Tab-separated table of C-alpha atoms and ligand atoms in Angstrom:
chain	number	residue	atom	x	y	z
A	132	MET	CA	129.190	121.466	96.220
A	133	ILE	CA	126.971	118.480	96.726
A	134	ILE	CA	123.905	119.247	98.102
A	135	GLY	CA	121.489	116.288	100.233
A	136	ILE	CA	118.116	116.851	101.559
A	137	ASP	CA	115.793	115.602	103.122
A	138	ASP	CA	112.751	114.703	105.620
A	139	THR	CA	110.683	116.815	104.028
A	140	ASP	CA	107.360	115.275	102.814
A	141	SER	CA	104.869	113.974	104.818
A	142	ARG	CA	102.465	111.033	104.663
A	143	LYS	CA	100.031	113.432	103.357
A	144	GLY	CA	101.468	115.683	100.924
A	145	MET	CA	104.663	116.894	99.021
A	146	CYS	CA	107.564	114.274	98.292
A	147	THR	CA	111.234	114.938	98.934
A	148	THR	CA	112.369	113.533	94.967
A	149	TYR	CA	109.740	116.366	93.751
A	150	LEU	CA	111.750	118.755	96.056
A	151	CYS	CA	114.624	117.946	94.667
A	152	ALA	CA	112.917	118.042	90.940
A	153	VAL	CA	111.947	121.528	91.489
A	154	LEU	CA	115.412	122.569	92.611
A	155	VAL	CA	117.652	121.363	90.444
A	156	ASP	CA	115.716	122.779	87.100
A	157	GLU	CA	116.399	126.351	88.754
A	158	LEU	CA	119.227	125.664	89.725
A	159	ARG	CA	120.481	125.383	86.182
A	160	GLU	CA	121.078	129.228	85.963
A	161	TYR	CA	123.897	128.890	88.855
A	162	GLY	CA	125.997	125.876	87.044
A	163	ASP	CA	125.502	122.396	85.793
A	164	VAL	CA	123.972	120.446	88.307
A	165	SER	CA	124.420	116.634	87.826
A	166	THR	CA	121.619	113.518	88.077
A	167	PRO	CA	120.139	113.425	91.155
A	168	ARG	CA	120.274	111.044	93.318
A	169	LEU	CA	117.225	108.757	95.238
A	170	VAL	CA	118.612	107.003	98.306
A	171	ARG	CA	116.982	104.514	100.338
A	172	LEU	CA	117.404	104.136	104.037
A	173	ASN	CA	117.127	101.455	106.716
A	174	PRO	CA	113.553	100.835	105.851
A	175	CYS	CA	112.872	99.148	108.809
A	176	ILE	CA	113.474	102.793	111.257
A	177	PRO	CA	110.398	103.176	113.055
A	178	PHE	CA	110.377	106.877	112.204
A	179	LYS	CA	110.172	107.083	108.946
A	180	THR	CA	107.658	108.720	106.411
A	181	ARG	CA	106.323	106.916	103.109
A	182	GLY	CA	109.241	105.449	101.680
A	183	ASN	CA	112.414	106.625	104.143
A	184	GLY	CA	113.542	108.608	100.899
A	185	ALA	CA	116.316	111.037	100.840
A	186	ILE	CA	118.400	112.825	97.551
A	187	SER	CA	121.169	114.931	96.648
A	188	PHE	CA	122.887	115.610	93.621
A	189	GLU	CA	125.876	117.939	92.913
A	190	VAL	CA	126.358	122.013	91.076
A	191	VAL	CA	128.912	123.060	89.919
A	192	CYS	CA	128.639	126.562	90.460
A	193	ALA	CA	132.234	128.243	91.036
A	194	GLY	CA	132.584	131.676	93.301
A	195	LYS	CA	128.142	131.769	93.710
A	196	GLU	CA	127.646	128.414	96.800
A	197	GLU	CA	126.537	131.467	98.723
A	198	GLU	CA	123.929	131.761	96.472
A	199	VAL	CA	123.029	128.291	95.621
A	200	LYS	CA	122.813	128.057	99.224
A	201	GLU	CA	120.167	130.389	99.969
A	202	VAL	CA	118.115	129.303	97.037
A	203	VAL	CA	118.191	125.796	98.198
A	204	ARG	CA	117.188	127.246	101.333
A	205	THR	CA	114.407	129.532	100.707
A	206	ARG	CA	112.595	126.422	98.859
A	207	VAL	CA	113.240	123.783	101.874
A	208	CYS	CA	111.394	126.250	103.992
A	209	GLU	CA	108.989	126.827	101.466
A	210	LEU	CA	107.665	122.895	99.746
A	211	SER	CA	108.654	121.196	102.597
A	212	GLU	CA	105.163	119.912	105.238
A	213	LEU	CA	106.300	122.145	108.227
A	214	ASN	CA	103.374	121.432	110.163
A	215	GLU	CA	103.372	117.800	110.025
A	216	GLU	CA	104.100	116.510	113.170
A	217	GLY	CA	106.981	114.079	111.547
A	218	THR	CA	108.860	116.490	109.365
A	219	ASN	CA	111.768	117.569	110.199
A	220	PRO	CA	113.705	118.950	107.006
A	221	GLY	CA	117.637	118.713	106.974
A	222	VAL	CA	119.835	119.698	104.250
A	223	VAL	CA	124.136	118.913	104.139
A	224	PHE	CA	126.261	121.106	101.707
A	225	GLY	CA	128.566	118.881	100.589
A	226	CYS	CA	132.055	118.813	99.813
A	227	VAL	CA	133.211	119.845	95.892
A	228	LEU	CA	133.762	115.989	94.859
A	229	ASP	CA	137.699	115.570	93.562
A	230	ILE	CA	139.373	117.479	97.031
A	231	ILE	CA	137.709	114.943	98.797
A	232	SER	CA	140.290	112.575	101.187
A	233	TYR	CA	140.218	109.226	100.835
A	234	ALA	CA	140.019	109.340	105.146
A	235	GLU	CA	137.291	111.262	104.472
A	236	GLU	CA	135.630	108.713	102.439
A	237	GLU	CA	135.251	106.395	104.308
A	238	THR	CA	134.147	108.522	106.804
A	239	LEU	CA	130.955	108.062	104.346
A	240	LYS	CA	131.184	104.884	103.366
A	241	HIS	CA	130.731	103.724	107.498
A	242	PHE	CA	127.851	106.371	107.535
A	243	TYR	CA	126.077	105.135	104.795
A	244	GLU	CA	126.313	101.903	105.096
A	245	ARG	CA	125.324	102.597	108.818
A	246	ALA	CA	122.119	104.144	107.117
A	247	VAL	CA	121.076	101.746	105.060
A	248	ARG	CA	121.601	98.773	107.336
A	249	GLU	CA	121.598	100.141	111.016
A	250	VAL	CA	119.395	102.795	113.126
A	251	LEU	CA	121.563	106.020	113.016
A	252	THR	CA	121.083	109.269	116.142
A	253	LEU	CA	120.979	112.481	115.216
A	254	GLU	CA	124.084	112.803	117.756
A	255	ASP	CA	126.432	109.993	115.513
A	256	THR	CA	125.421	112.432	112.389
A	257	TYR	CA	126.802	115.731	114.395
A	258	SER	CA	129.844	114.247	115.581
A	259	THR	CA	130.105	113.578	111.920
A	260	LEU	CA	129.123	116.768	110.248
A	261	ALA	CA	131.455	118.762	112.529
A	262	ASP	CA	134.848	115.606	111.095
A	263	LEU	CA	134.463	116.806	107.626
A	264	GLN	CA	133.919	120.069	108.352
A	265	PHE	CA	130.093	120.033	106.031
A	266	ASP	CA	127.814	123.027	106.166
A	267	TYR	CA	124.455	121.803	106.973
A	268	PHE	CA	120.470	123.539	107.648
A	269	GLY	CA	117.879	122.217	109.258
A	270	LEU	CA	114.480	122.817	110.424
A	271	LYS	CA	112.545	121.477	114.062
A	272	ASN	CA	114.383	118.313	115.285
A	273	ARG	CA	116.301	118.487	112.527
A	274	ARG	CA	116.134	114.919	112.451
A	275	GLY	CA	116.203	115.037	108.256
A	276	LEU	CA	119.851	115.706	108.343
A	277	ILE	CA	120.957	111.752	108.289
A	278	GLY	CA	119.122	110.694	105.320
A	279	ALA	CA	120.634	114.022	103.887
A	280	LEU	CA	123.459	113.365	104.807
A	281	ALA	CA	123.336	109.582	103.938
A	282	ALA	CA	121.995	111.015	100.126
A	283	VAL	CA	125.545	112.914	100.101
A	284	SER	CA	127.826	110.146	100.894
A	285	PHE	CA	125.850	107.775	98.417
A	286	PHE	CA	126.403	110.605	95.487
A	287	VAL	CA	130.192	110.381	96.537
A	288	LEU	CA	130.616	106.772	96.562
A	289	GLN	CA	128.805	105.559	93.350
A	290	ARG	CA	130.309	108.429	91.548
A	291	ASN	CA	133.648	107.018	92.236
A	292	GLN	CA	133.494	103.551	92.677
A	293	PRO	CA	129.964	102.615	91.039
A	294	ASN	CA	131.430	99.243	90.311
A	295	TYR	CA	130.574	98.607	93.980
A	296	TYR	CA	128.150	100.489	94.840
A	297	ASP	CA	125.060	99.103	92.381
A	298	PHE	CA	123.132	101.134	91.416
A	299	THR	CA	119.662	101.750	89.008
A	300	TYR	CA	117.221	104.034	87.606
A	301	GLU	CA	113.752	105.686	88.681
A	302	LEU	CA	112.454	108.088	86.442
A	303	ILE	CA	109.666	110.319	87.829
A	304	GLU	CA	106.659	112.535	86.886
A	305	TYR	CA	104.997	115.112	88.868
A	306	ARG	CA	101.990	115.651	89.000
A	307	LYS	CA	100.781	119.790	87.851
A	308	LYS	CA	99.424	121.405	90.646
A	309	GLN	CA	95.833	121.587	89.874
A	310	ASN	CA	95.788	117.910	89.432
A	311	ARG	CA	96.931	116.726	92.325
A	312	GLY	CA	94.487	115.497	95.089
A	313	LYS	CA	92.918	114.240	92.267
A	314	ALA	CA	92.475	110.257	90.572
A	315	ARG	CA	95.682	110.118	88.228
A	316	VAL	CA	94.966	109.804	84.819
A	317	ILE	CA	96.885	107.357	83.283
A	318	ASP	CA	95.699	104.655	80.580
A	319	GLU	CA	96.375	100.937	81.837
A	320	ALA	CA	96.521	99.291	78.547
A	321	SER	CA	99.511	101.687	77.256
A	322	VAL	CA	101.257	100.842	80.986
A	323	TRP	CA	101.062	97.259	80.060
A	324	LYS	CA	102.472	97.755	76.745
A	325	ALA	CA	105.005	99.373	77.809
A	326	ASP	CA	106.609	97.006	80.343
A	327	ALA	CA	105.877	93.950	77.979
A	328	ALA	CA	108.378	96.056	75.504
A	329	THR	CA	111.026	96.987	77.923
A	330	TYR	CA	111.086	94.576	80.994
A	331	PRO	CA	113.422	93.379	82.300
A	332	LEU	CA	115.370	96.026	81.498
A	333	THR	CA	112.406	97.728	83.069
A	334	TRP	CA	110.959	96.444	85.781
A	335	ASP	CA	108.029	96.973	89.304
A	336	THR	CA	106.156	98.547	86.798
A	337	VAL	CA	102.663	96.002	86.278
A	338	ASP	CA	102.662	93.184	88.607
A	339	VAL	CA	100.913	90.390	86.465
A	340	ALA	CA	100.206	87.415	88.908
A	341	ASN	CA	98.304	90.067	90.750
A	342	ASN	CA	96.716	91.538	88.097
A	343	LYS	CA	97.805	95.963	88.664
A	344	ILE	CA	100.092	98.320	87.702
A	345	VAL	CA	102.189	98.978	90.944
A	346	PHE	CA	104.527	101.844	89.438
A	347	ALA	CA	101.843	104.582	90.811
A	348	PRO	CA	101.256	106.166	94.393
A	349	HIS	CA	97.441	106.175	95.662
A	350	SER	CA	98.249	109.098	97.901
A	351	PRO	CA	97.185	113.362	97.776
A	352	CYS	CA	101.250	113.562	96.728
A	353	PRO	CA	102.643	114.783	93.632
A	354	VAL	CA	104.955	111.651	92.037
A	355	LEU	CA	102.136	110.608	88.562
A	356	PHE	CA	104.150	107.791	88.721
A	357	GLY	CA	107.403	105.878	88.293
A	358	ILE	CA	109.591	104.199	86.051
A	359	ARG	CA	112.292	101.846	87.447
A	360	GLY	CA	115.024	99.894	85.391
A	361	ASP	CA	118.536	99.086	84.992
A	362	SER	CA	118.667	101.261	81.551
A	363	ALA	CA	117.680	104.682	81.061
A	364	ASP	CA	117.133	104.436	77.556
A	365	ALA	CA	115.035	101.558	78.438
A	366	ILE	CA	113.013	103.685	80.877
A	367	TYR	CA	112.517	107.016	78.750
A	368	ARG	CA	111.245	104.333	76.477
A	369	ALA	CA	108.544	103.336	78.423
A	370	ASP	CA	108.089	106.384	79.551
A	371	LYS	CA	107.193	107.290	75.158
A	372	LEU	CA	104.593	104.352	75.539
A	373	ILE	CA	102.556	105.547	78.727
A	374	HIS	CA	99.566	107.396	77.949
A	375	ALA	CA	98.502	109.768	80.545
A	376	GLU	CA	97.832	113.014	82.654
A	377	PRO	CA	100.018	116.255	81.237
A	378	GLU	CA	102.784	115.992	83.198
A	379	GLU	CA	104.471	120.047	85.437
A	380	ARG	CA	108.191	118.059	85.094
A	381	LYS	CA	109.640	114.605	85.027
A	382	MET	CA	113.479	113.827	86.989
A	383	LEU	CA	115.373	111.003	86.408
A	384	PHE	CA	116.877	109.563	89.627
A	385	ILE	CA	120.452	107.638	89.574
A	386	THR	CA	119.590	105.293	92.735
A	387	ASN	CA	120.273	102.626	95.049
A	388	GLN	CA	116.374	101.302	95.121
A	389	GLY	CA	116.622	97.213	94.231
A	390	THR	CA	119.973	96.754	95.608
A	391	ASP	CA	118.876	94.492	98.197
A	392	SER	CA	122.165	97.275	100.202
A	393	HIS	CA	120.041	97.269	102.867
A	394	LEU	CA	121.083	93.561	104.161
A	395	ILE	CA	123.083	92.040	106.413
A	396	PRO	CA	124.879	88.547	105.079
A	397	LEU	CA	125.817	87.054	108.248
A	398	TYR	CA	127.216	82.845	107.294
A	399	ALA	CA	127.340	81.881	110.136
A	400	ALA	CA	124.215	83.001	111.986
A	401	THR	CA	123.442	83.132	115.900
A	402	LYS	CA	120.624	83.998	117.530
A	403	ALA	CA	122.633	87.005	120.051
A	404	LYS	CA	124.148	88.404	116.467
A	405	LEU	CA	120.549	89.521	115.603
A	406	HIS	CA	119.389	92.721	116.367
A	407	GLU	CA	115.893	94.866	115.748
A	408	PHE	CA	115.504	97.150	112.461
A	409	HIS	CA	118.234	96.102	111.140
A	410	SER	CA	117.870	92.886	107.343
A	411	TYR	CA	119.520	89.995	107.103
A	412	SER	CA	120.073	87.028	104.652
A	413	LEU	CA	120.547	84.018	106.834
A	414	VAL	CA	122.114	80.855	106.043
A	415	GLY	CA	119.708	78.245	107.919
A	416	GLU	CA	117.435	74.972	107.413
A	417	VAL	CA	114.006	75.049	107.832
A	418	CYS	CA	113.389	73.271	111.398
A	419	SER	CA	109.399	72.595	111.552
A	420	ASN	CA	106.650	72.351	108.395
A	421	PRO	CA	105.914	75.816	107.135
A	422	LYS	CA	101.573	76.573	108.681
A	423	THR	CA	99.539	79.222	108.193
A	424	ILE	CA	97.811	81.260	111.129
A	425	GLU	CA	95.251	83.314	111.657
A	426	GLY	CA	95.545	86.251	108.703
A	427	GLY	CA	96.691	84.006	105.788
A	428	HIS	CA	100.748	84.952	106.699
A	429	VAL	CA	103.205	81.607	107.369
A	430	VAL	CA	105.026	81.254	109.605
A	431	PHE	CA	108.384	78.655	109.728
A	432	PRO	CA	111.330	78.237	111.765
A	433	ILE	CA	114.822	77.795	111.166
A	434	SER	CA	118.397	77.197	113.158
A	435	LEU	CA	120.779	78.907	112.742
A	436	SER	CA	123.772	77.213	111.126
A	437	ASP	CA	125.709	78.117	115.030
A	438	SER	CA	122.701	78.668	117.254
A	439	GLY	CA	119.156	79.232	117.581
A	440	THR	CA	115.965	79.408	115.139
A	441	ILE	CA	114.124	81.695	113.982
A	442	GLU	CA	110.600	82.155	112.689
A	443	CYS	CA	110.534	83.507	109.302
A	444	ILE	CA	107.066	84.895	107.973
A	445	ALA	CA	105.580	85.743	104.473
A	446	TYR	CA	103.115	87.660	104.966
A	447	GLU	CA	99.375	87.939	103.712
A	448	PRO	CA	100.425	90.546	100.895
A	449	THR	CA	102.876	88.789	99.489
A	450	LYS	CA	100.187	86.658	97.847
A	451	GLY	CA	101.888	83.923	95.753
A	452	PHE	CA	104.891	83.951	97.500
A	453	ARG	CA	102.993	81.945	100.618
A	454	ASN	CA	101.963	79.118	98.348
A	455	LEU	CA	105.774	78.826	97.697
A	456	ILE	CA	106.237	79.340	101.540
A	457	ARG	CA	103.711	76.723	102.409
A	458	LYS	CA	105.592	74.201	100.106
A	459	LEU	CA	109.135	73.953	101.826
A	460	ARG	CA	109.485	70.967	104.851
A	461	VAL	CA	111.346	70.110	107.504
A	462	GLY	CA	115.354	69.389	105.987
A	463	ASP	CA	115.761	71.816	103.302
A	464	GLU	CA	118.787	74.055	103.721
A	465	ILE	CA	117.717	78.384	102.396
A	466	THR	CA	118.966	81.451	103.090
A	467	ALA	CA	116.309	83.425	104.166
A	468	PHE	CA	116.637	87.458	102.940
A	469	GLY	CA	113.975	89.760	105.302
A	470	SER	CA	114.182	92.586	108.394
A	471	GLN	CA	113.951	91.464	111.272
A	472	LYS	CA	110.929	92.827	113.095
A	473	LYS	CA	109.803	91.895	116.575
A	474	GLY	CA	112.574	88.158	116.289
A	475	THR	CA	110.909	86.923	113.172
A	476	ILE	CA	112.598	87.678	110.086
A	477	ASN	CA	110.069	88.799	107.542
A	478	LEU	CA	110.273	87.947	104.311
A	479	GLU	CA	111.871	89.598	101.072
A	480	LYS	CA	113.455	86.446	99.417
A	481	ILE	CA	114.465	82.982	100.268
A	482	GLU	CA	116.772	81.134	97.917
A	483	ILE	CA	115.877	76.616	98.690
A	484	ARG	CA	119.739	75.716	98.406
A	485	LYS	CA	119.020	71.858	99.173
A	486	LEU	CA	115.401	70.544	98.779
A	487	ASN	CA	115.443	67.503	101.277
A	488	VAL	CA	114.393	64.599	99.689
A	489	VAL	CA	114.688	62.325	102.672
A	490	GLU	CA	112.353	60.590	103.746
A	491	GLU	CA	112.316	58.243	106.511
A	492	ARG	CA	108.944	55.847	106.964
A	493	ASN	CA	107.800	51.756	108.185
A	494	PRO	CA	109.530	49.571	105.871
A	495	ARG	CA	106.932	47.757	103.811
A	496	CYS	CA	107.100	43.571	104.117
A	497	GLY	CA	108.478	41.069	102.091
A	498	LYS	CA	106.313	39.000	100.853
A	499	CYS	CA	102.570	40.360	101.299
A	500	GLY	CA	104.245	44.502	100.315
A	501	ARG	CA	101.722	46.091	103.616
A	502	SER	CA	103.321	48.421	105.606
A	503	MET	CA	104.623	46.969	108.879
A	504	ASP	CA	103.780	48.256	112.776
A	505	SER	CA	106.463	49.314	115.163
A	506	ALA	CA	107.207	45.819	117.560
A	507	GLY	CA	108.010	48.460	120.208
A	508	ARG	CA	110.160	50.108	121.113
A	509	LEU	CA	113.465	49.660	120.317
A	510	GLN	CA	112.308	46.432	118.404
A	511	GLY	CA	111.528	46.973	114.611
A	512	TYR	CA	109.072	46.348	112.806
A	513	ARG	CA	107.005	43.145	112.279
A	514	CYS	CA	103.809	42.200	109.607
A	515	LYS	CA	100.987	41.195	111.650
A	516	ARG	CA	99.936	38.860	108.961
A	517	CYS	CA	103.120	37.505	107.919
A	518	GLY	CA	105.192	37.649	111.773
A	519	THR	CA	107.986	38.721	108.634
A	520	HIS	CA	110.333	41.985	111.026
A	521	ARG	CA	112.870	44.768	110.005
A	522	ALA	CA	115.212	46.200	112.144
A	523	HIS	CA	115.340	49.754	110.897
A	524	LYS	CA	113.025	51.285	108.838
A	525	GLU	CA	112.996	52.692	105.814
A	526	VAL	CA	115.001	55.530	103.461
A	527	VAL	CA	113.448	56.288	100.561
A	528	THR	CA	114.038	59.502	97.918
A	529	ILE	CA	110.140	61.355	97.271
A	530	LYS	CA	109.245	64.106	94.956
A	531	ARG	CA	108.853	67.372	95.625
A	532	GLN	CA	106.844	70.619	94.580
A	533	ILE	CA	109.470	73.026	93.828
A	534	GLU	CA	112.776	73.154	92.366
A	535	GLU	CA	115.798	74.781	93.926
A	536	GLY	CA	116.745	78.028	93.923
A	537	PHE	CA	116.190	82.093	93.835
A	538	TYR	CA	112.067	83.030	94.461
A	539	GLU	CA	110.668	86.273	96.198
A	540	THR	CA	108.180	88.288	96.629
A	541	PRO	CA	105.309	89.251	93.693
A	542	PRO	CA	106.024	92.885	92.318
A	543	VAL	CA	103.249	94.278	94.466
A	544	ALA	CA	104.844	94.172	98.447
A	545	ARG	CA	108.186	94.557	96.661
A	546	ARG	CA	109.997	96.784	99.184
A	547	HIS	CA	111.942	99.582	97.262
A	548	LEU	CA	115.697	98.537	98.449
A	549	SER	CA	115.405	94.678	97.483
A	550	LYS	CA	116.719	93.539	94.810
A	551	PRO	CA	114.138	91.506	92.037
A	552	LEU	CA	115.267	88.945	91.080
A	553	VAL	CA	115.530	89.498	86.997
A	554	ARG	CA	118.527	91.634	88.151
A	555	VAL	CA	120.289	88.722	90.210
A	556	THR	CA	122.921	86.818	87.362
A	557	ALA	CA	122.120	83.760	89.615
A	558	LYS	CA	121.875	80.321	88.008
A	559	ARG	CA	117.743	78.617	88.915
A	560	ILE	CA	116.403	82.493	89.859
A	561	HIS	CA	112.495	82.367	88.901
A	562	PRO	CA	111.261	86.213	89.723
A	563	SER	CA	107.613	87.310	90.724
A	564	ARG	CA	106.552	89.269	87.579
B	132	ZN	ZN1	103.660	40.494	105.429
């Protein structure tokens, strides 16, 4: 049986991954429990809690399904932040993995991809649960059923098609009860050392350019820290090197974090095709030079390949990424990666595919070498001193201060789902570290 859970937490406390860790540890007495999955859903959804993450895991417990369900229901009731307005827990008890049909797998695939890229409703979820004949349980308005079913879906898809459904790992340590709400005790020097020893197999532990440790939350939730990466071995090595307050427990998750699975690729975009709260990779051309606006954000429009233009923005918290954006120039061909909010693409990364190195300028006089002036509309250019005349502007090649390739926001501003460039195997990547 595969169990998915979502929306048990609030901004103030708890964390669905902690509830998961408690259950995984507790359910081992009923049978084998798999490595749990941590599934991030569409990051733009307005009614999310912190990171919009749901969890799932498998329990092999032939004959004890009803007992297991009872344990899960009890823990969800007990550990959910039910007094918080936005907390609406949902639990899905999914299929046994090896008897799933092709049609059912297609249904799960469709549901998961919509959950991570689009905006699903509870009605969509109830109808899919009915099609699949999955048992479920929820509290209050039960909105968590959306994420719970998406997490079950990811579990099945990722296990059946690991080459198609990209994944990474996160090892999360949880704080002892008596420490929660107090400042976290973490030896920072040991964190830098652990990062240096295991990067790039682990990533987003620290932000070198901004001189900041980014792997620990600042909320009163039970999470002490989380180490992310591509190799479970490297993550455990890093964990060993880090000195911190004693943990209550730790749990390794397989996750869709760092995979870009929220991005919808559009090679021939028209503005009409773009929707609010969706994330895209958009091919376009910079159609006016970037400018810095109030608050330190940097904006510029791109023209889309079919028609229309859309504004892109690098927000102030993306720090040094804005310096790169400011160096873009009219005519640069780029791919913009990010979410559409209020009609603007919030940049997570860009690929500069082709820099515009051509500049037209007034021609220089062949005799004196000075810049010539316009002789009037459609009348070419003239040197006032020498009387020389040229018909057209001069085209020169200019040197640019940036290189082509991929650039990204720094770890301090990274979204859970955004694929860090250290994971990208393209040429000309410029990872932010
Ligand atoms: Zn001249």
